[in-house]
Amino acid sequence: MFSAQGEDWVGRIDALTFHDGPFVDGRIVLGHGDPLTLTAPRDGRALPVIAAASPGDVDAAVRSARRAFDEGEFSRLAPRERGRVLRDVAEAVHARADELALLIALEMGKPIREALETEMRAVVNCFRWYGEAADKLIDESPVTGDDSLALVTREPAGVVAAVVPWNFPLTMTAWKVAPALAAGNSVVVKPAEHTSHSALLLAEIAAHAGLPAGVFNVVPGHGAVAGRALGEHPDVDVLTFTGSPEIGRRFLGYSAASNGKRVWLELGGKTASLVLPDADLDKAVRATADGCFYNQGQMCTSSSRLLVPRARRDEALEIAAAVAADSEPADPLDPATGMGAIVSDRQLERIAGFVRRAPDDGARVVAGSAARREVIPGGSYFAPAVIAADPSHEVAREEIFGPVLSVIAYDDLDDALRIANGTEYGLAAALWSDDLKAVHRVSRRLRAGVVWVNCFEEGDMTIPFGGVKGSGYGRDKSLHAIDKFTDLKTTWIDLS
Ligand code: NAD
Ligand code: MN
């Protein structure tokens, strides 16, 4: 399992299950919104059209979620039993991981190997982990004195809505859905337009594995219609969002204009990878370039800024350019491929624009270009770019969400920290050094939710993931994620 090798993935496309409408109350229903017409970025082929959710369909999903929550078939199960259902979901998803991975690779163009061996492994692991955690949560009874008993208990919030992006579509979904369900909530997921088919199949698999109708609904649809309808719905208790800062902040407005629901935002990033003078430059630059190009650069954590001592910038550029040359895009459905297609032509044009404009700022394109690559006719392919940039240049400031690495020189540690912290974002940072004191002192001064030291993108389910500043404040993963979807209740009992 979780191996993409030796399969004829193209030959398996025809056997895939595609759903054509929202998954509400345990079944696929007719959507009343404008249809979602989707194409595969691998070769531009049309994927089956989905009748998208209208605001009325979103309302039906929220009512179903509320009914399921109130009736308690899942929400009031003993935590041990809820945990068992989540572990059954994990096993059912595991059994159909191939199909889900193939859908993801078709929908958004990531290599099948990554879709299966990284993404689906993470999804299965996430459901399993929260399934194992569900009955290990312990409430509090503060010591108050002889005449009273105080209980601080955690209760599920009720109806949780999740609005998620396409870059790690089912991982992001699982990171929200699994802890929300572990706590006993019902959920309504609005997947990104591009990755609606995989989300619908996931919900169906979860329902077959034992989640009662209404506990896990999926409303595919246009962001400004279905996403907004969830944001403004008066009966959604918690809304958890991962996506761009611009859209994320709108949800604060939707909340303010409706019921004041809690909104958790996990937004973009512009990760700095800071190489201290003592570090192994070759190792640090290779890991940073790989981290920047991974998932075709469509990562919130993409290590898109490499900060090196000024005297070593040329050397760093050379190493990064060599990594770029080794990362040519290829067919996502070939199990040997490490760099696949860009999600859409629109996104490709946006990425290319940053590379095209870079010289206007005075930046120097050292590897790659603004030209698209022809890999499969009709597909959206772009080769990685490496750019010698200053901190003020557009490529070094804005989230590109593509495989474009800015290599930036710094003069001393204060300068390096000023540059590293000098964007609106604060999601992740990387630090390269073997100097123990420097590692601790510098990592404390990096304004980021996650700091990786001498590694990149490492971690497991025990650690929270999320940002500070413009990157939002929500935290996925770990037991802390459960806090987002629960309310604390205080019960004070008079014993006098
Ligand atoms: P996006 O903000 O365009 O879309 C995210 C979701 O919001 C989608 O489901 C979309 O349909 C919906 N949406 C769009 N317009 C809407 C509107 N007007 N009202 C309500 N909902 C709307 O993001 P994207 O392009 O899907 O993903 C890329 C972004 O996501 C990047 O900025 C990236 O950094 C971020 N991201 C962050 C994390 C993290 O954990 N911090 C992880 C992955 C991606
Ligand atoms: Mn977008």
Coordinates of C-alpha atoms and ligand atoms in Angstrom, one line a residue:
M1 CA 0.0 0.0 0.0
F2 CA 1.0 3.6 -0.6
S3 CA 3.2 2.7 -3.5
A4 CA 2.6 4.2 -6.9
Q5 CA 5.1 2.0 -8.6
G6 CA 4.2 -0.5 -11.2
E7 CA 0.6 0.7 -11.9
D8 CA -0.9 1.8 -15.2
W9 CA -2.5 5.0 -13.8
V10 CA -3.7 6.4 -17.1
G11 CA -5.4 3.1 -17.7
R12 CA -7.2 3.4 -14.4
I13 CA -8.9 6.7 -15.1
D14 CA -11.9 5.2 -16.8
A15 CA -12.7 3.1 -13.8
L16 CA -12.8 6.1 -11.4
T17 CA -16.0 7.2 -9.6
F18 CA -17.0 10.8 -10.2
H19 CA -19.9 12.3 -8.3
D20 CA -21.9 15.1 -9.9
G21 CA -23.5 17.0 -7.0
P22 CA -23.2 17.9 -3.3
F23 CA -23.0 15.1 -0.7
V24 CA -25.7 16.0 1.8
D25 CA -27.4 13.9 4.5
G26 CA -25.5 10.8 3.4
R27 CA -26.1 10.9 -0.3
I28 CA -25.3 12.7 -3.5
V29 CA -28.1 15.3 -4.2
L30 CA -28.8 17.6 -7.1
G31 CA -27.0 20.9 -6.9
H32 CA -28.8 24.0 -7.9
G33 CA -25.8 26.3 -8.4
D34 CA -24.0 27.1 -11.6
P35 CA -22.2 24.0 -12.7
L36 CA -18.5 23.5 -12.0
T37 CA -16.7 22.8 -15.2
L38 CA -13.3 21.3 -14.4
T39 CA -10.3 20.3 -16.5
A40 CA -7.3 18.2 -15.7
P41 CA -4.1 20.3 -15.7
R42 CA -2.2 17.2 -16.8
D43 CA -3.6 17.4 -20.4
G44 CA -6.5 19.8 -20.4
R45 CA -9.1 17.0 -20.6
A46 CA -12.5 17.9 -19.3
L47 CA -13.5 16.2 -16.0
P48 CA -17.1 15.4 -15.3
V49 CA -19.2 18.5 -14.5
I50 CA -20.5 18.9 -11.0
A51 CA -23.9 20.5 -10.3
A52 CA -22.5 23.0 -7.7
A53 CA -24.2 23.9 -4.4
S54 CA -26.4 26.9 -4.4
P55 CA -27.0 28.9 -1.1
G56 CA -30.1 26.8 -0.7
D57 CA -28.1 23.5 -1.0
V58 CA -25.6 24.9 1.5
D59 CA -28.5 25.6 3.8
A60 CA -29.8 22.0 3.4
A61 CA -26.3 20.7 4.3
V62 CA -26.1 22.8 7.4
R63 CA -29.6 21.7 8.4
S64 CA -28.6 18.1 7.9
A65 CA -25.5 18.6 10.0
R66 CA -27.5 20.3 12.8
R67 CA -30.1 17.5 12.8
A68 CA -27.4 14.9 13.0
F69 CA -25.7 16.8 15.8
D70 CA -29.0 17.3 17.8
E71 CA -30.1 13.7 17.4
G72 CA -26.8 12.5 18.8
E73 CA -26.3 9.3 16.9
F74 CA -22.6 10.3 16.5
S75 CA -22.2 13.4 18.7
R76 CA -23.3 11.6 21.9
L77 CA -21.5 8.4 21.2
A78 CA -19.0 7.5 23.9
P79 CA -15.7 8.9 22.9
R80 CA -14.3 5.4 22.6
E81 CA -17.0 4.6 20.0
R82 CA -16.5 7.8 18.1
G83 CA -12.8 7.0 18.0
R84 CA -13.6 3.5 16.6
V85 CA -15.7 5.0 13.8
L86 CA -12.8 7.4 12.9
R87 CA -10.4 4.5 12.8
D88 CA -12.8 2.6 10.5
V89 CA -12.9 5.7 8.3
A90 CA -9.1 5.6 8.2
E91 CA -9.1 2.0 7.1
A92 CA -11.7 2.5 4.5
V93 CA -9.8 5.5 3.1
H94 CA -6.7 3.4 3.1
A95 CA -8.4 0.7 1.1
R96 CA -9.3 3.2 -1.6
A97 CA -6.3 5.4 -1.4
D98 CA -5.3 4.6 -5.0
E99 CA -8.6 6.0 -6.4
L100 CA -8.4 9.1 -4.2
A101 CA -4.8 9.7 -5.2
L102 CA -5.6 9.4 -8.8
L103 CA -8.5 11.8 -8.5
I104 CA -6.2 14.3 -6.8
A105 CA -3.5 13.9 -9.4
L106 CA -6.0 14.5 -12.2
E107 CA -7.8 17.4 -10.5
M108 CA -4.8 19.5 -9.5
G109 CA -1.8 17.9 -11.3
K110 CA 0.4 16.7 -8.5
P111 CA 2.5 13.6 -9.2
I112 CA 0.7 10.4 -8.5
R113 CA 3.6 9.3 -6.3
E114 CA 3.1 12.3 -4.1
A115 CA -0.6 12.1 -4.1
L116 CA -0.5 8.5 -2.9
E117 CA 2.7 8.1 -0.9
T118 CA 2.6 11.5 0.8
E119 CA -0.9 12.9 0.7
M120 CA -3.0 9.8 1.1
R121 CA -0.7 8.5 3.7
A122 CA -1.1 11.7 5.7
V123 CA -4.9 11.6 5.3
V124 CA -5.2 8.0 6.6
N125 CA -2.8 8.8 9.4
C126 CA -4.8 11.9 10.4
F127 CA -8.1 10.0 10.7
R128 CA -6.3 7.2 12.6
W129 CA -4.6 9.6 14.9
Y130 CA -7.7 11.5 16.0
G131 CA -9.5 8.2 16.2
E132 CA -7.0 7.1 18.7
A133 CA -7.1 10.4 20.5
A134 CA -10.9 10.7 20.8
D135 CA -11.1 8.8 24.1
K136 CA -7.9 10.2 25.7
L137 CA -9.1 13.7 26.3
I138 CA -9.5 14.6 30.0
D139 CA -11.5 17.4 31.5
E140 CA -10.7 19.4 34.6
S141 CA -12.0 19.7 38.0
P142 CA -10.3 22.6 39.7
V143 CA -9.8 22.4 43.4
T144 CA -12.3 24.9 44.9
G145 CA -12.9 23.9 48.5
D146 CA -15.2 21.8 50.6
D147 CA -18.4 23.5 49.8
S148 CA -18.3 23.3 46.0
L149 CA -17.4 21.2 43.1
A150 CA -16.3 22.8 39.8
L151 CA -16.2 21.0 36.5
V152 CA -14.6 22.4 33.4
T153 CA -15.8 20.2 30.5
R154 CA -15.2 20.4 26.8
E155 CA -18.3 20.2 24.6
P156 CA -18.5 20.0 20.8
A157 CA -19.3 23.3 19.2
G158 CA -22.0 21.8 17.0
V159 CA -21.9 22.5 13.3
V160 CA -18.3 23.1 11.9
A161 CA -17.8 24.4 8.4
A162 CA -14.5 23.9 6.6
V163 CA -13.5 25.9 3.5
V164 CA -10.3 24.4 2.1
P165 CA -7.8 24.9 -0.8
W166 CA -6.7 22.6 -3.6
N167 CA -3.0 22.3 -3.1
F168 CA -3.2 19.5 -0.5
P169 CA -6.9 19.0 -0.9
L170 CA -7.6 15.9 1.2
T171 CA -4.9 16.6 3.8
M172 CA -6.3 20.0 4.5
T173 CA -9.8 18.5 4.7
A174 CA -8.7 15.7 7.0
W175 CA -6.8 18.2 9.3
K176 CA -10.2 20.0 9.8
V177 CA -12.7 17.1 9.7
A178 CA -10.9 14.5 11.8
P179 CA -10.4 16.7 15.0
A180 CA -13.9 18.2 14.5
L181 CA -15.4 14.7 14.4
A182 CA -13.3 13.4 17.2
A183 CA -14.9 16.1 19.4
G184 CA -18.4 15.1 18.3
N185 CA -19.3 17.8 15.8
S186 CA -21.0 17.6 12.5
V187 CA -19.1 19.1 9.5
V188 CA -19.9 20.7 6.2
V189 CA -16.9 21.0 3.9
K190 CA -16.6 23.4 0.9
P191 CA -13.7 22.0 -1.1
A192 CA -11.8 24.2 -3.6
E193 CA -13.4 24.2 -7.0
H194 CA -10.6 22.2 -8.6
T195 CA -10.6 19.4 -6.1
S196 CA -14.3 18.8 -5.6
H197 CA -14.4 15.2 -7.0
S198 CA -11.8 13.9 -4.5
A199 CA -13.6 15.6 -1.6
L200 CA -17.0 14.0 -2.6
L201 CA -15.5 10.5 -2.8
L202 CA -13.8 11.0 0.6
A203 CA -17.2 11.9 2.2
E204 CA -18.9 8.9 0.6
I205 CA -16.2 6.5 1.7
A206 CA -16.4 7.9 5.2
A207 CA -20.2 7.5 5.2
H208 CA -19.9 3.9 4.2
A209 CA -17.4 3.3 6.9
G210 CA -19.9 4.2 9.5
L211 CA -20.4 8.0 9.8
P212 CA -24.2 8.5 10.1
A213 CA -26.0 10.7 7.5
G214 CA -25.5 14.4 8.0
V215 CA -22.3 14.1 10.1
F216 CA -19.9 14.8 7.1
N217 CA -21.4 16.8 4.2
V218 CA -19.6 18.2 1.2
V219 CA -20.9 21.2 -0.7
P220 CA -18.8 21.6 -3.9
G221 CA -19.3 25.1 -5.4
H222 CA -18.0 28.4 -6.3
G223 CA -16.2 30.2 -3.5
A224 CA -18.2 33.4 -3.8
V225 CA -21.4 31.4 -3.7
A226 CA -21.1 28.2 -1.6
G227 CA -18.1 29.4 0.5
R228 CA -19.8 32.7 1.2
A229 CA -23.1 30.9 2.1
L230 CA -21.2 28.9 4.7
G231 CA -19.5 32.0 6.0
E232 CA -22.8 33.8 6.4
H233 CA -24.9 30.9 7.6
P234 CA -26.6 31.8 10.9
D235 CA -26.4 28.2 12.1
V236 CA -22.7 27.4 11.6
D237 CA -21.0 27.5 14.9
V238 CA -17.3 27.4 13.8
L239 CA -15.8 28.1 10.4
T240 CA -12.3 26.9 9.7
F241 CA -10.5 28.2 6.6
T242 CA -7.3 27.4 4.8
G243 CA -6.5 29.5 1.8
S244 CA -5.3 32.9 0.7
P245 CA -5.2 35.9 3.1
E246 CA -7.5 37.9 0.9
I247 CA -10.3 35.4 0.9
G248 CA -9.6 34.3 4.5
R249 CA -10.2 37.8 5.8
R250 CA -13.5 38.0 4.1
F251 CA -14.8 35.3 6.4
L252 CA -14.2 37.6 9.4
G253 CA -16.7 40.0 7.6
Y254 CA -19.1 37.1 6.8
S255 CA -19.0 36.3 10.5
A256 CA -19.5 39.8 11.6
A257 CA -22.5 40.2 9.3
S258 CA -24.2 37.0 10.4
N259 CA -24.0 35.2 13.8
G260 CA -20.5 36.1 15.0
K261 CA -19.3 32.5 14.4
R262 CA -15.8 31.7 15.4
V263 CA -13.5 31.9 12.4
W264 CA -10.1 30.1 12.3
L265 CA -7.7 31.3 9.6
E266 CA -4.8 29.5 8.2
L267 CA -3.4 31.6 5.4
G268 CA -0.4 32.0 3.1
G269 CA 3.3 32.2 3.7
K270 CA 6.6 33.4 2.4
T271 CA 9.0 31.1 4.3
A272 CA 12.5 32.3 4.8
S273 CA 15.2 29.6 5.0
L274 CA 18.1 31.3 6.9
V275 CA 21.5 29.7 6.4
L276 CA 23.9 30.8 9.1
P277 CA 27.6 31.2 8.2
D278 CA 28.7 27.9 9.9
A279 CA 26.0 25.7 8.1
D280 CA 26.6 23.1 5.5
L281 CA 25.7 25.3 2.5
D282 CA 25.2 22.6 0.0
K283 CA 22.8 20.6 2.2
A284 CA 20.9 23.8 3.2
V285 CA 20.5 25.1 -0.3
R286 CA 19.4 21.7 -1.7
A287 CA 16.8 21.2 1.0
T288 CA 15.6 24.8 0.5
A289 CA 15.3 24.5 -3.3
D290 CA 13.5 21.2 -2.9
G291 CA 11.2 22.7 -0.4
C292 CA 10.5 25.6 -2.7
F293 CA 9.7 23.4 -5.7
Y294 CA 7.8 20.7 -3.9
N295 CA 4.2 20.3 -5.1
Q296 CA 5.1 22.6 -8.0
G297 CA 5.8 25.3 -5.4
Q298 CA 2.1 25.3 -4.5
M299 CA 2.7 25.2 -0.8
C300 CA 1.8 27.7 1.9
T301 CA 5.1 26.7 3.5
S302 CA 7.1 26.7 0.3
S303 CA 10.7 27.8 1.2
S304 CA 10.6 30.6 -1.4
R305 CA 13.3 32.8 0.2
L306 CA 16.8 31.5 0.7
L307 CA 18.9 33.8 2.9
V308 CA 22.6 33.3 2.7
P309 CA 25.7 35.3 3.8
R310 CA 26.6 37.8 1.0
A311 CA 30.0 36.2 0.3
R312 CA 28.3 32.9 -0.5
R313 CA 25.4 34.0 -2.7
D314 CA 27.0 33.0 -6.0
E315 CA 27.8 29.6 -4.7
A316 CA 24.2 29.2 -3.4
L317 CA 22.7 30.3 -6.7
E318 CA 24.8 27.7 -8.5
I319 CA 23.6 24.9 -6.2
A320 CA 20.0 26.0 -6.4
A321 CA 20.1 26.3 -10.2
A322 CA 21.4 22.7 -10.3
V323 CA 18.4 21.5 -8.2
A324 CA 16.1 23.4 -10.6
A325 CA 17.7 21.7 -13.6
D326 CA 17.0 18.3 -11.9
S327 CA 13.3 19.3 -11.3
E328 CA 11.9 19.4 -14.8
P329 CA 8.1 18.9 -14.9
A330 CA 6.9 15.6 -16.3
D331 CA 3.7 13.5 -16.6
P332 CA 2.0 13.5 -13.1
L333 CA 0.7 10.0 -13.8
D334 CA 4.1 8.5 -14.3
P335 CA 5.1 7.1 -11.0
A336 CA 8.7 8.3 -11.5
T337 CA 7.7 11.9 -11.7
G338 CA 8.6 14.3 -8.9
M339 CA 7.4 17.6 -10.5
G340 CA 3.9 17.6 -12.0
A341 CA 1.5 20.2 -13.5
I342 CA 0.4 23.6 -12.2
V343 CA -3.2 23.5 -11.0
S344 CA -4.5 25.7 -13.8
D345 CA -3.5 27.9 -16.7
R346 CA -4.6 30.9 -14.7
Q347 CA -2.3 30.0 -11.9
L348 CA 0.5 29.3 -14.4
E349 CA 0.1 32.7 -15.9
R350 CA 0.2 34.3 -12.5
I351 CA 3.5 32.5 -11.6
A352 CA 5.0 33.3 -15.0
G353 CA 4.2 37.0 -14.5
F354 CA 6.4 37.1 -11.4
V355 CA 9.3 35.7 -13.3
R356 CA 8.7 37.9 -16.3
R357 CA 8.5 41.1 -14.2
A358 CA 11.5 40.2 -12.0
P359 CA 14.1 42.0 -14.1
D360 CA 12.1 45.2 -14.0
D361 CA 12.8 45.3 -10.3
G362 CA 16.5 44.6 -10.9
A363 CA 16.3 40.9 -9.9
R364 CA 18.3 38.4 -12.0
V365 CA 16.8 35.2 -13.3
V366 CA 19.5 32.6 -12.9
A367 CA 17.5 29.4 -13.8
G368 CA 14.2 28.9 -15.5
S369 CA 12.1 31.4 -17.4
A370 CA 8.6 32.8 -17.8
A371 CA 7.9 30.4 -20.6
R372 CA 5.5 27.5 -20.1
R373 CA 6.8 24.0 -20.8
E374 CA 5.2 21.6 -23.3
V375 CA 5.1 18.2 -21.5
I376 CA 1.7 16.9 -22.6
P377 CA -0.3 18.9 -25.1
G378 CA -3.1 20.9 -23.4
G379 CA -1.3 20.6 -20.0
S380 CA -0.1 23.4 -17.6
Y381 CA 3.6 22.9 -17.0
F382 CA 6.2 25.3 -15.6
A383 CA 9.9 24.6 -14.8
P384 CA 11.4 25.9 -11.5
A385 CA 13.0 29.3 -11.5
V386 CA 15.9 30.6 -9.3
I387 CA 16.2 34.4 -9.0
A388 CA 18.9 36.5 -7.4
A389 CA 16.8 39.1 -5.6
D390 CA 16.8 41.8 -3.0
P391 CA 14.3 41.8 -0.1
S392 CA 12.4 44.7 -1.7
H393 CA 11.8 43.0 -5.0
E394 CA 8.3 41.7 -5.8
V395 CA 9.4 38.1 -6.1
A396 CA 11.0 38.3 -2.6
R397 CA 7.9 39.8 -1.0
E398 CA 4.8 38.2 -2.4
E399 CA 3.5 34.7 -2.1
I400 CA 3.9 33.3 -5.6
F401 CA 2.5 29.8 -5.0
G402 CA 4.7 28.4 -7.7
P403 CA 8.3 27.0 -8.0
V404 CA 10.2 30.3 -7.8
L405 CA 13.1 30.6 -5.4
S406 CA 14.5 34.0 -4.4
V407 CA 18.1 33.9 -3.2
I408 CA 18.8 36.8 -1.0
A409 CA 22.1 38.0 0.5
Y410 CA 22.4 39.2 4.0
D411 CA 25.2 41.1 5.8
D412 CA 25.0 40.1 9.4
L413 CA 22.6 38.4 11.8
D414 CA 20.4 41.5 12.5
D415 CA 20.2 42.1 8.7
A416 CA 19.2 38.4 8.2
L417 CA 16.5 38.6 10.8
R418 CA 15.2 41.9 9.5
I419 CA 14.8 40.3 6.1
A420 CA 13.4 37.0 7.4
N421 CA 10.7 38.8 9.4
G422 CA 10.2 41.5 6.9
T423 CA 7.1 40.2 5.0
E424 CA 3.5 40.4 6.0
Y425 CA 3.5 36.6 6.6
G426 CA 4.6 34.5 9.5
L427 CA 3.8 30.9 8.7
A428 CA 7.1 29.0 8.8
A429 CA 10.8 29.5 8.7
A430 CA 13.9 27.3 8.4
L431 CA 17.2 27.8 10.1
W432 CA 20.5 26.1 9.2
S433 CA 23.3 25.9 11.8
D434 CA 25.1 23.6 14.0
D435 CA 25.8 26.3 16.6
L436 CA 23.5 25.3 19.5
K437 CA 23.3 28.8 21.0
A438 CA 22.7 30.5 17.7
V439 CA 19.9 28.0 16.9
H440 CA 18.0 28.8 20.0
R441 CA 18.7 32.5 20.0
V442 CA 17.8 33.0 16.3
S443 CA 14.7 30.7 16.3
R444 CA 13.2 32.7 19.1
R445 CA 13.5 35.8 17.0
L446 CA 11.9 34.3 13.9
R447 CA 8.3 35.4 13.8
A448 CA 6.8 32.2 12.5
G449 CA 4.4 29.6 13.7
V450 CA 6.8 26.8 12.8
V451 CA 10.6 26.8 12.7
W452 CA 12.5 23.9 11.2
V453 CA 16.1 23.6 12.2
N454 CA 18.5 21.7 9.9
C455 CA 15.5 20.2 8.1
F456 CA 12.4 21.2 6.1
E457 CA 8.7 20.2 6.3
E458 CA 9.4 17.6 9.0
G459 CA 6.9 16.8 11.8
D460 CA 4.2 14.5 12.8
M461 CA 0.6 14.7 14.1
T462 CA 1.7 15.6 17.6
I463 CA 2.8 19.2 16.6
P464 CA 0.5 22.1 15.9
F465 CA 0.8 23.7 12.5
G466 CA -0.2 27.3 11.7
G467 CA 1.1 30.9 11.5
V468 CA 1.3 34.3 13.0
K469 CA 0.9 37.8 11.5
G470 CA -0.7 37.8 8.0
S471 CA -0.5 34.0 7.9
G472 CA -3.4 33.7 10.3
Y473 CA -3.8 32.2 13.8
G474 CA -5.5 28.8 13.4
R475 CA -3.6 25.7 14.3
D476 CA -4.2 22.4 12.6
K477 CA -2.9 19.0 13.8
S478 CA -2.1 17.9 17.4
L479 CA -4.5 17.9 20.3
H480 CA -4.7 21.7 20.2
A481 CA -6.8 21.4 17.0
I482 CA -9.6 19.9 19.1
D483 CA -9.8 23.2 21.1
K484 CA -10.9 25.0 17.9
F485 CA -14.0 22.9 17.7
T486 CA -15.0 22.7 21.3
D487 CA -16.5 25.0 23.9
L488 CA -15.5 25.0 27.6
K489 CA -18.4 24.6 29.9
T490 CA -18.1 25.5 33.6
T491 CA -20.4 23.8 36.1
W492 CA -20.3 25.0 39.6
I493 CA -22.1 22.8 42.1
D494 CA -22.9 24.0 45.6
L495 CA -22.1 21.3 48.1
S496 CA -22.8 23.3 51.3
Ligands
NAD1 P1 -8.3 30.6 -2.0 O1 -8.3 31.6 -0.9 O2 -8.4 31.2 -3.4 O3 -9.5 29.6 -1.9 C1 -9.7 28.9 -0.7 C2 -11.1 28.5 -0.6 O4 -11.9 29.6 -0.4 C3 -11.6 27.7 -1.8 O5 -12.5 26.7 -1.3 C4 -12.4 28.8 -2.5 O6 -13.5 28.2 -3.3 C5 -13.0 29.6 -1.4 N1 -13.4 31.0 -1.8 C6 -12.9 31.7 -2.8 N2 -13.5 32.9 -2.9 C7 -14.4 32.9 -1.9 C8 -15.3 33.9 -1.4 N3 -15.4 35.1 -2.0 N4 -16.0 33.7 -0.3 C9 -15.9 32.5 0.3 N5 -15.1 31.5 -0.1 C10 -14.3 31.7 -1.2 O7 -7.0 29.8 -1.9 P2 -6.5 28.7 -2.9 O8 -6.1 29.3 -4.2 O9 -7.4 27.5 -3.0 O10 -5.2 28.1 -2.2 C11 -4.0 28.9 -2.2 C12 -3.8 29.7 -0.9 O11 -4.0 28.8 0.3 C13 -2.4 30.2 -0.7 O12 -2.4 31.5 -0.3 C14 -1.8 29.3 0.3 O13 -0.7 29.9 1.0 C15 -2.9 29.0 1.2 N6 -2.7 27.8 2.0 C16 -2.5 27.9 3.3 C17 -2.2 26.8 4.1 C18 -2.0 26.8 5.6 O14 -2.1 25.8 6.2 N7 -1.7 28.0 6.1 C19 -2.2 25.5 3.5 C20 -2.5 25.4 2.1 C21 -2.7 26.6 1.4
MN2 MN -7.2 30.9 -5.4

